[in-house]
Backbone as JSON, one array per atom type, in Angstrom:
{
  "sequence": "XXXXXXXXXXXXXXXXXXXXXXXXXXXXXXXXXXXXXXXXXXXXXXXXXXXXXXXXXXXXXXXXXXXXXXXXXXXXXXXXXXXXXXXXXXXXXXXXXXXXXXXXXXXXXXXXXXXXXXXXXXXXXXXXXXXXXXXXXXXXXXXXXXXXXXXXXXXXXXXXXXXXXXXXXXXXXXXXXXXXXXXXXXXXXXXXXXXXXXXXXXXXXXXXXXXXXXXXXXXXXXXXXXXXXXXXXXXX",
  "N": [[89.87, 70.14, 83.64], [87.93, 71.22, 86.24], [88.25, 70.71, 89.71], [86.43, 69.63, 92.66], [85.56, 72.24, 94.79], [85.37, 74.79, 97.34], [82.56, 76.75, 97.98], [81.84, 80.04, 99.0], [79.51, 81.9, 100.86], [78.15, 85.08, 101.54], [76.83, 86.14, 104.47], [75.32, 88.29, 106.57], [77.77, 89.42, 107.38], [79.38, 87.18, 107.8], [81.21, 84.28, 106.77], [79.85, 81.53, 105.09], [80.05, 78.07, 104.36], [79.74, 75.81, 101.64], [79.92, 72.83, 99.82], [80.56, 72.92, 96.37], [80.7, 72.84, 92.8], [82.86, 74.98, 91.19], [82.93, 77.21, 88.52], [84.91, 79.18, 86.31], [83.98, 82.55, 85.99], [83.75, 85.2, 83.88], [82.14, 87.34, 83.86], [78.99, 88.57, 85.04], [75.63, 87.34, 85.14], [73.03, 89.14, 83.43], [70.68, 89.29, 84.82], [71.42, 88.86, 87.38], [72.35, 89.57, 90.86], [73.45, 92.88, 91.87], [76.97, 93.76, 91.79], [79.14, 93.35, 94.66], [80.82, 95.85, 96.43], [84.25, 95.82, 97.1], [85.34, 97.16, 99.33], [83.05, 97.46, 100.91], [82.48, 94.81, 101.57], [84.7, 94.26, 103.16], [84.23, 96.05, 105.28], [81.78, 95.05, 106.2], [82.6, 92.67, 107.24], [83.56, 93.39, 109.61], [85.93, 94.62, 109.4], [88.95, 96.3, 110.23], [91.03, 99.07, 109.79], [94.04, 99.63, 110.97], [96.26, 102.01, 112.39], [99.86, 101.91, 112.27], [100.95, 101.27, 115.18], [102.34, 100.9, 118.53], [100.43, 99.59, 120.05], [98.87, 98.36, 118.06], [100.68, 96.54, 116.96], [101.2, 95.01, 119.17], [98.8, 93.68, 119.46], [98.92, 92.22, 117.11], [101.11, 90.5, 117.59], [100.1, 89.07, 119.74], [98.07, 87.67, 118.5], [99.48, 85.96, 116.89], [99.7, 85.28, 114.02], [100.01, 82.92, 111.34], [99.97, 83.33, 108.69], [99.84, 86.1, 106.51], [98.34, 88.82, 104.71], [99.71, 90.92, 102.25], [100.03, 94.16, 100.95], [100.67, 97.1, 98.98], [100.85, 100.64, 98.44], [101.62, 103.37, 96.26], [103.97, 102.56, 94.95], [105.95, 103.61, 93.38], [107.91, 104.56, 94.85], [110.61, 103.4, 96.94], [111.1, 102.33, 100.13], [107.52, 101.79, 99.55], [104.81, 104.28, 99.56], [102.87, 103.51, 101.35], [102.13, 100.66, 103.32], [100.24, 97.73, 103.71], [99.26, 95.31, 106.02], [97.52, 92.46, 106.44], [95.79, 90.39, 108.75], [94.38, 87.48, 110.38], [90.8, 87.47, 110.56], [89.78, 90.03, 110.19], [91.58, 92.21, 110.51], [93.8, 94.84, 109.66], [96.92, 96.26, 109.44], [98.15, 99.47, 108.92], [100.88, 100.97, 107.5], [103.02, 103.76, 107.2], [106.04, 104.38, 105.81], [108.77, 105.98, 107.47], [111.07, 108.79, 107.59], [114.49, 108.16, 108.21], [116.09, 110.06, 109.31], [114.7, 112.76, 110.09], [115.3, 115.53, 110.32], [117.44, 115.9, 108.57], [116.42, 115.0, 106.28], [116.61, 112.25, 105.68], [116.78, 108.87, 104.21], [113.75, 106.95, 103.76], [112.3, 104.32, 105.73], [110.96, 101.08, 106.54], [109.2, 100.1, 109.52], [110.67, 98.39, 112.36], [108.96, 96.39, 113.14], [107.5, 95.66, 110.82], [109.63, 94.87, 109.17], [110.53, 92.67, 110.61], [108.39, 90.86, 110.38], [108.36, 90.47, 107.6], [110.82, 89.2, 107.21], [110.6, 86.89, 108.67], [110.67, 83.47, 108.45], [108.74, 81.71, 109.32], [106.29, 82.83, 109.02], [103.89, 83.08, 106.59], [103.81, 85.12, 103.77], [101.43, 86.61, 101.84], [100.87, 87.79, 98.65], [99.22, 89.75, 96.11], [100.17, 89.31, 93.19], [103.56, 89.76, 91.95], [105.84, 89.63, 94.6], [108.16, 91.28, 94.67], [107.38, 93.42, 93.13], [106.14, 95.19, 94.8], [108.05, 96.74, 95.95], [109.21, 96.87, 98.57], [111.69, 97.13, 99.72], [113.25, 95.4, 101.3], [114.37, 92.22, 102.7], [112.46, 89.29, 102.04], [111.0, 86.47, 103.32], [109.51, 83.29, 102.62], [107.24, 83.75, 100.73], [104.24, 84.21, 98.8], [102.58, 84.29, 95.7], [99.46, 84.97, 95.19], [97.89, 85.68, 93.05], [99.06, 84.35, 90.91], [98.62, 81.7, 91.7], [95.81, 81.66, 91.61], [95.34, 82.13, 88.91], [96.18, 79.74, 87.74], [94.56, 77.91, 89.1], [91.88, 78.54, 88.43], [92.04, 78.6, 85.73], [92.56, 81.06, 84.44], [93.58, 84.16, 82.81], [97.0, 85.41, 82.56], [97.29, 87.56, 84.31], [94.98, 88.08, 86.22], [92.48, 90.28, 87.63], [92.21, 91.61, 91.0], [89.57, 91.9, 91.83], [88.24, 90.15, 90.09], [89.28, 87.64, 90.85], [88.54, 87.6, 93.53], [85.78, 87.49, 93.2], [85.4, 84.87, 92.33], [86.54, 83.38, 94.44], [84.97, 84.18, 96.63], [82.51, 83.6, 95.71], [80.63, 85.39, 94.69], [79.7, 88.34, 92.86], [82.18, 90.79, 92.62], [83.4, 94.09, 92.89], [85.73, 96.82, 92.55], [87.14, 100.04, 93.34], [89.15, 101.81, 91.04], [90.2, 104.26, 91.13], [91.35, 104.96, 93.55], [93.86, 103.65, 93.71], [95.08, 104.86, 91.53], [95.27, 107.46, 92.46], [97.43, 107.5, 94.17], [99.65, 107.65, 92.59], [100.43, 110.23, 92.0], [101.44, 111.17, 94.35], [103.76, 112.11, 97.0], [106.25, 111.67, 99.62], [105.37, 113.5, 101.5], [102.71, 113.84, 101.08], [99.29, 113.94, 102.05], [97.26, 111.23, 103.08], [94.05, 110.15, 102.66], [91.49, 109.0, 104.99], [89.62, 107.42, 103.74], [91.01, 106.46, 101.5], [92.9, 104.91, 102.79], [91.28, 102.9, 103.89], [90.3, 101.66, 101.58], [92.7, 100.66, 100.57], [93.4, 98.95, 102.65], [91.36, 97.08, 102.38], [92.13, 95.76, 100.06], [94.43, 94.32, 100.87], [93.25, 92.73, 102.81], [91.4, 91.24, 101.25], [93.18, 89.81, 99.63], [94.4, 88.12, 101.5], [92.14, 86.67, 102.44], [91.25, 85.37, 100.11], [93.34, 83.59, 99.72], [93.18, 82.09, 102.11], [90.61, 80.95, 101.91], [90.7, 79.42, 99.58], [93.23, 78.24, 99.04], [94.37, 77.1, 101.28], [94.54, 74.41, 103.61], [94.18, 74.42, 106.3], [94.65, 76.75, 109.06], [97.45, 76.73, 109.59], [98.8, 75.55, 107.51], [100.44, 75.64, 104.41], [100.27, 75.61, 100.81], [102.11, 76.13, 98.89], [105.27, 77.68, 98.34], [107.24, 80.45, 97.46], [109.74, 80.84, 98.31], [112.56, 82.88, 99.04], [112.61, 86.36, 98.59], [114.5, 89.04, 97.41], [114.66, 92.48, 97.93], [115.21, 95.78, 96.56], [117.6, 98.15, 97.97], [116.54, 100.48, 100.54], [115.3, 103.78, 99.78]],
  "CA": [[88.7, 69.82, 84.47], [88.02, 71.82, 87.56], [87.85, 69.8, 90.77], [85.49, 70.11, 93.66], [86.14, 73.26, 95.66], [84.42, 75.27, 98.33], [81.89, 78.0, 97.69], [81.55, 80.83, 100.2], [78.4, 82.83, 100.75], [78.25, 86.17, 102.49], [75.57, 86.29, 105.2], [75.42, 89.09, 107.79], [79.16, 89.63, 107.79], [80.09, 85.94, 108.09], [81.35, 83.35, 105.66], [79.28, 80.19, 105.23], [80.67, 77.21, 103.36], [78.96, 74.69, 101.11], [80.66, 72.27, 98.68], [79.94, 73.08, 95.06], [81.67, 72.93, 91.71], [82.99, 76.38, 90.77], [83.43, 77.42, 87.17], [85.32, 80.57, 86.18], [83.01, 83.46, 85.39], [84.37, 86.47, 83.54], [81.16, 88.38, 84.07], [77.84, 88.05, 85.77], [74.42, 87.36, 84.34], [72.36, 90.43, 83.48], [69.59, 89.25, 85.79], [71.99, 88.54, 88.68], [72.41, 90.67, 91.8], [74.53, 93.83, 91.6], [78.22, 93.36, 92.43], [79.47, 93.9, 95.96], [82.05, 96.63, 96.45], [85.2, 95.15, 97.98], [85.42, 97.9, 100.59], [81.85, 97.16, 101.7], [82.67, 93.46, 102.11], [85.67, 94.41, 104.24], [83.56, 96.7, 106.41], [80.75, 94.14, 106.72], [83.26, 91.6, 107.99], [84.09, 93.98, 110.84], [87.3, 94.99, 109.07], [89.54, 97.47, 110.85], [92.31, 99.56, 109.29], [94.71, 100.12, 112.18], [97.57, 102.64, 112.18], [101.0, 101.13, 112.76], [101.32, 101.76, 116.5], [102.77, 99.85, 119.45], [99.24, 98.83, 120.43], [98.47, 97.52, 116.93], [101.63, 95.43, 116.82], [101.01, 94.14, 120.32], [97.68, 92.82, 119.09], [99.41, 91.31, 116.08], [101.94, 89.47, 118.22], [99.24, 88.22, 120.56], [97.3, 86.81, 117.59], [100.43, 84.99, 116.34], [99.25, 84.77, 112.71], [100.99, 82.16, 110.56], [99.88, 83.81, 107.32], [99.36, 87.48, 106.43], [98.2, 89.39, 103.38], [100.53, 92.13, 102.14], [99.77, 95.0, 99.79], [101.33, 98.4, 99.12], [100.43, 101.73, 97.55], [102.72, 104.31, 96.02], [105.15, 101.73, 94.73], [106.98, 104.33, 92.62], [108.95, 104.79, 95.84], [111.1, 102.25, 97.67], [109.85, 101.56, 100.24], [106.36, 102.51, 99.02], [104.22, 105.3, 100.42], [102.06, 102.88, 102.37], [102.14, 99.19, 103.31], [99.12, 97.18, 104.46], [99.46, 93.92, 106.42], [96.27, 91.9, 106.94], [95.89, 89.12, 109.47], [93.12, 87.03, 110.96], [89.58, 87.64, 109.77], [89.32, 91.41, 109.96], [92.53, 93.24, 110.96], [94.82, 95.28, 108.72], [97.8, 97.31, 109.96], [98.56, 100.41, 107.88], [102.17, 101.58, 107.83], [103.65, 104.73, 106.3], [107.46, 104.45, 106.12], [109.19, 107.29, 107.94], [112.46, 109.12, 107.32], [115.41, 107.73, 109.28], [116.6, 111.28, 109.92], [113.77, 113.77, 109.6], [115.94, 116.84, 110.25], [118.32, 115.95, 107.4], [115.74, 114.44, 105.13], [117.21, 110.95, 105.41], [115.95, 107.91, 103.48], [112.65, 106.37, 104.5], [112.43, 102.89, 105.97], [109.86, 100.44, 107.22], [109.43, 99.89, 110.94], [111.25, 97.1, 112.72], [107.88, 95.41, 113.21], [107.24, 95.18, 109.47], [110.82, 94.16, 108.71], [110.57, 91.39, 111.3], [107.39, 89.98, 109.77], [108.79, 90.14, 106.24], [111.98, 88.3, 107.25], [110.3, 85.69, 109.45], [110.32, 82.35, 107.56], [107.61, 80.95, 109.85], [105.06, 83.54, 108.66], [103.67, 83.13, 105.15], [103.39, 86.43, 103.27], [100.65, 86.41, 100.62], [100.76, 88.99, 97.82], [98.46, 89.6, 94.87], [101.16, 89.73, 92.21], [104.93, 89.47, 92.33], [106.21, 90.36, 95.82], [109.16, 92.32, 94.4], [106.73, 94.57, 92.5], [105.68, 96.11, 95.84], [109.18, 97.62, 96.26], [109.28, 97.08, 100.01], [113.04, 97.51, 100.1], [113.73, 94.53, 102.39], [114.34, 90.79, 102.39], [111.19, 88.66, 102.36], [111.06, 85.0, 103.34], [108.26, 82.55, 102.57], [106.25, 84.61, 100.07], [103.36, 83.53, 97.85], [101.85, 85.12, 94.75], [98.14, 84.34, 95.09], [97.39, 85.93, 91.7], [99.58, 83.26, 90.1], [97.88, 80.49, 92.09], [94.43, 81.78, 91.13], [95.36, 82.01, 87.45], [96.27, 78.31, 87.42], [93.44, 77.18, 89.71], [90.63, 78.79, 87.71], [92.33, 78.67, 84.29], [92.38, 82.45, 84.03], [94.73, 84.71, 82.12], [98.22, 85.54, 83.35], [97.2, 88.62, 85.32], [93.59, 88.4, 86.58], [92.35, 91.36, 88.6], [91.84, 91.22, 92.35], [88.11, 91.8, 91.89], [87.83, 88.93, 89.38], [89.63, 86.47, 91.66], [87.69, 87.65, 94.72], [84.45, 87.04, 92.8], [85.42, 83.41, 92.3], [86.82, 82.84, 95.78], [83.86, 84.5, 97.52], [81.29, 83.12, 95.06], [79.7, 86.5, 94.43], [80.31, 89.35, 92.01], [82.89, 91.8, 93.4], [83.99, 95.18, 92.14], [86.54, 97.72, 93.38], [87.47, 101.32, 92.73], [90.51, 101.95, 90.53], [90.63, 105.64, 91.31], [92.18, 105.07, 94.74], [95.22, 103.28, 93.35], [95.62, 105.88, 90.63], [95.53, 108.7, 93.19], [98.73, 107.42, 94.83], [100.73, 107.86, 91.63], [100.88, 111.61, 92.03], [101.81, 111.53, 95.72], [105.13, 111.95, 97.47], [106.33, 111.33, 101.03], [104.69, 114.5, 102.32], [101.29, 113.9, 100.72], [98.32, 113.41, 103.01], [96.47, 110.11, 102.57], [92.75, 110.23, 103.33], [91.02, 107.8, 105.69], [88.92, 106.59, 102.74], [92.03, 105.78, 100.7], [93.5, 103.89, 103.64], [90.35, 101.79, 104.0], [90.31, 100.95, 100.3], [93.97, 99.92, 100.51], [93.29, 97.88, 103.63], [90.46, 96.07, 101.82], [92.89, 94.97, 99.1], [95.26, 93.36, 101.61], [92.31, 91.8, 103.44], [90.88, 90.33, 100.23], [94.28, 88.93, 99.23], [94.53, 87.1, 102.53], [90.95, 85.81, 102.51], [91.27, 84.52, 98.92], [94.29, 82.5, 100.0], [92.66, 81.25, 103.19], [89.41, 80.23, 101.49], [90.9, 78.59, 98.4], [94.52, 77.57, 98.9], [94.85, 76.56, 102.55], [93.74, 73.33, 104.18], [93.83, 74.98, 107.61], [95.37, 77.98, 109.37], [98.9, 76.67, 109.68], [99.35, 74.78, 106.42], [100.48, 76.3, 103.12], [100.37, 74.66, 99.72], [103.21, 76.5, 98.01], [106.11, 78.78, 98.8], [108.17, 80.91, 96.44], [111.05, 81.0, 98.92], [113.04, 84.18, 99.5], [112.71, 87.43, 97.6], [115.34, 90.15, 97.86], [114.24, 93.75, 97.36], [116.26, 96.79, 96.42], [117.81, 98.92, 99.21], [115.62, 101.59, 100.77], [115.75, 105.06, 99.26]],
  "C": [[88.89, 70.4, 85.86], [87.5, 70.85, 88.61], [86.82, 70.42, 91.69], [86.17, 71.14, 94.53], [85.07, 73.75, 96.59], [83.87, 76.63, 97.96], [81.58, 78.72, 98.99], [80.41, 81.79, 99.92], [78.51, 83.86, 101.86], [76.9, 86.36, 103.17], [75.83, 87.05, 106.5], [76.85, 89.17, 108.31], [79.92, 88.37, 108.13], [80.14, 85.06, 106.84], [80.67, 82.02, 106.01], [79.86, 79.34, 104.11], [79.72, 76.1, 102.92], [79.7, 74.14, 99.9], [79.87, 72.43, 97.39], [81.03, 73.15, 94.02], [81.69, 74.38, 91.22], [83.55, 76.43, 89.36], [83.81, 78.89, 87.03], [84.29, 81.4, 85.45], [83.7, 84.8, 85.12], [83.4, 87.64, 83.72], [80.02, 87.81, 84.87], [76.61, 88.17, 84.89], [73.7, 88.69, 84.51], [71.25, 90.47, 84.51], [70.1, 88.91, 87.18], [71.99, 89.75, 89.59], [73.55, 91.63, 91.46], [75.81, 93.4, 92.32], [78.41, 94.02, 93.78], [80.79, 94.67, 95.85], [82.99, 96.02, 97.48], [85.32, 95.85, 99.33], [84.24, 97.58, 101.49], [81.95, 95.76, 102.31], [83.63, 93.49, 103.3], [85.01, 95.01, 105.48], [82.51, 95.78, 107.03], [81.34, 92.98, 107.51], [83.75, 92.08, 109.34], [85.5, 94.47, 110.66], [87.74, 96.31, 109.71], [90.87, 97.81, 110.21], [93.01, 100.26, 110.45], [96.02, 100.81, 111.85], [98.67, 101.82, 112.83], [101.51, 101.74, 114.06], [101.79, 100.59, 117.36], [101.59, 98.97, 119.84], [98.81, 97.88, 119.31], [99.4, 96.32, 116.8], [101.6, 94.49, 118.03], [99.87, 93.17, 120.05], [98.08, 91.79, 118.05], [100.21, 90.17, 116.7], [101.12, 88.53, 119.09], [98.44, 87.24, 119.71], [98.17, 85.71, 116.99], [99.97, 84.42, 114.98], [100.37, 84.01, 112.01], [100.96, 82.55, 109.09], [99.3, 85.21, 107.33], [99.23, 87.88, 104.96], [98.95, 90.7, 103.32], [100.2, 92.86, 100.84], [100.45, 96.34, 100.04], [100.77, 99.39, 98.11], [101.59, 102.71, 97.4], [104.03, 103.59, 95.79], [106.16, 102.35, 93.76], [108.09, 104.8, 93.54], [109.38, 103.46, 96.44], [111.69, 102.72, 99.01], [108.67, 102.4, 99.78], [105.79, 103.51, 100.02], [103.41, 104.69, 101.56], [102.09, 101.36, 102.2], [101.0, 98.71, 104.2], [99.39, 95.7, 104.77], [98.18, 93.42, 107.09], [96.53, 90.6, 107.67], [94.55, 88.76, 110.09], [91.96, 87.22, 110.0], [89.34, 89.09, 109.36], [90.29, 92.51, 110.35], [93.55, 93.54, 109.87], [95.62, 96.42, 109.36], [98.3, 98.15, 108.79], [99.85, 101.1, 108.31], [102.6, 102.58, 106.76], [105.13, 104.81, 106.69], [107.87, 105.88, 106.49], [110.67, 107.51, 107.64], [113.33, 108.71, 108.5], [116.01, 108.92, 110.0], [115.79, 112.44, 109.38], [114.43, 115.12, 109.4], [116.79, 116.99, 108.98], [117.67, 115.36, 106.15], [116.32, 113.1, 104.71], [116.27, 110.02, 104.68], [114.87, 107.32, 104.37], [112.87, 104.87, 104.67], [111.17, 102.38, 106.65], [110.21, 100.25, 108.69], [110.06, 98.53, 111.19], [110.19, 96.01, 112.79], [107.59, 94.81, 111.84], [108.42, 94.37, 108.95], [110.91, 92.77, 109.33], [109.6, 90.4, 110.68], [107.85, 89.53, 108.38], [109.92, 89.1, 106.24], [111.68, 86.97, 107.92], [109.87, 84.53, 108.54], [109.13, 81.54, 108.05], [106.27, 81.6, 109.54], [104.96, 83.62, 107.14], [103.17, 84.53, 104.77], [102.72, 86.24, 101.91], [100.47, 87.75, 99.91], [99.83, 88.71, 96.65], [99.33, 90.16, 93.75], [102.55, 89.39, 92.71], [105.32, 90.28, 93.57], [107.2, 91.49, 95.57], [108.55, 93.57, 93.77], [106.22, 95.58, 93.53], [106.8, 97.02, 96.33], [109.3, 97.91, 97.76], [110.68, 97.47, 100.49], [113.6, 96.68, 101.24], [113.72, 93.09, 101.92], [113.01, 90.21, 102.84], [111.34, 87.15, 102.28], [109.67, 84.4, 103.34], [107.12, 83.4, 102.01], [105.48, 83.82, 99.02], [102.63, 84.55, 96.99], [100.5, 84.47, 94.5], [97.49, 84.61, 93.73], [97.82, 84.79, 90.76], [98.85, 81.95, 90.41], [96.47, 80.51, 91.52], [94.36, 81.6, 89.61], [95.39, 80.55, 87.03], [95.03, 77.55, 87.91], [92.16, 77.32, 88.91], [90.83, 78.93, 86.2], [92.07, 80.05, 83.73], [93.58, 82.91, 83.22], [95.9, 84.89, 83.07], [98.09, 86.53, 84.5], [95.74, 88.98, 85.62], [93.55, 89.5, 87.64], [91.96, 90.81, 89.97], [90.33, 91.02, 92.46], [87.62, 90.52, 91.22], [88.11, 87.69, 90.21], [88.78, 86.43, 92.93], [86.28, 87.17, 94.4], [84.35, 85.52, 92.79], [85.62, 82.82, 93.68], [85.65, 83.04, 96.73], [82.52, 84.03, 96.97], [80.21, 84.19, 95.0], [80.45, 87.55, 93.62], [80.91, 90.47, 92.87], [83.46, 92.85, 92.47], [84.81, 96.04, 93.09], [86.89, 98.97, 92.59], [88.92, 101.33, 92.27], [91.07, 103.34, 90.79], [91.56, 105.78, 92.51], [93.64, 104.75, 94.42], [95.87, 104.33, 92.45], [96.0, 107.15, 91.38], [96.9, 108.69, 93.86], [99.88, 107.75, 93.88], [101.27, 109.28, 91.63], [101.33, 112.08, 93.4], [103.31, 111.42, 95.96], [105.1, 111.68, 98.97], [105.53, 112.28, 101.93], [103.18, 114.57, 102.05], [100.42, 113.3, 101.81], [97.52, 112.29, 102.34], [95.17, 110.08, 103.36], [92.4, 108.91, 104.01], [90.33, 106.86, 104.72], [89.93, 105.8, 101.92], [92.69, 104.67, 101.51], [92.6, 102.67, 103.78], [90.29, 100.97, 102.72], [91.56, 100.09, 100.19], [93.95, 98.74, 101.48], [92.43, 96.74, 103.09], [91.19, 95.19, 100.81], [93.74, 93.91, 99.8], [94.38, 92.3, 102.27], [91.8, 90.77, 102.44], [91.95, 89.34, 99.78], [94.44, 87.79, 100.22], [93.35, 86.14, 102.53], [90.85, 84.9, 101.28], [92.18, 83.32, 99.17], [93.73, 81.54, 101.04], [91.5, 80.38, 102.72], [89.7, 79.18, 100.41], [92.17, 77.74, 98.44], [95.12, 77.07, 100.21], [93.94, 75.42, 103.0], [93.32, 73.67, 105.6], [94.8, 76.1, 107.92], [96.89, 77.89, 109.29], [99.56, 75.89, 108.55], [99.32, 75.58, 105.12], [100.66, 75.26, 102.03], [101.54, 74.96, 98.8], [104.0, 77.63, 98.64], [107.07, 79.16, 97.69], [109.52, 81.26, 97.06], [111.35, 82.42, 99.34], [113.11, 85.16, 98.34], [113.56, 88.56, 98.18], [114.9, 91.42, 97.14], [115.42, 94.69, 97.24], [116.44, 97.53, 97.75], [116.82, 100.06, 99.32], [116.2, 102.87, 100.19], [114.74, 106.12, 99.62]]
}
């Protein structure tokens, strides 16, 4: 039996809340409205994909987020080709790990800013899936698998898609492009990543965070579950 939860409606780039009973929907009615593209929802919220710069991290520290959404692309590398960290309502920092010694082609590593956030036990890190599957190559404290929470909350299968869970959390049909994620599989450290691909990736991290905030948090500083500490493989 599903309990009372909160339904969110999208109106002019803002979330409105109204109590309603939510039932899991694997599809949408044929006469219903067309699905919303996840990237469009991110953009309509005022979402910004920010490069990992000193200015971006200064803004992050000033905001003092207690929970962030984390996603990665190009996870056939450790650390991955790109890491996205979402915080607040509409901000996502995009990081591309850099070589420790460019002249000698040294191993790539995440910035000290990202490593600090990952290791900080006071900041909840929310992932859509197992945190270790992102291959960040660092220790992570206080991590949560929101896909696992959603599967139990809505009585879904073991591995529901981000779009399916977002549809339930946002109370509207959501779709997302799979081509962007597939495009990273053929990339290496030197590959150029388009602005469009970065925005799509940022939208995934943003959605992961908003799903958690809307469904599994009582307020900004309270979490309902923690999977403790995850240890990743060394950087390469």
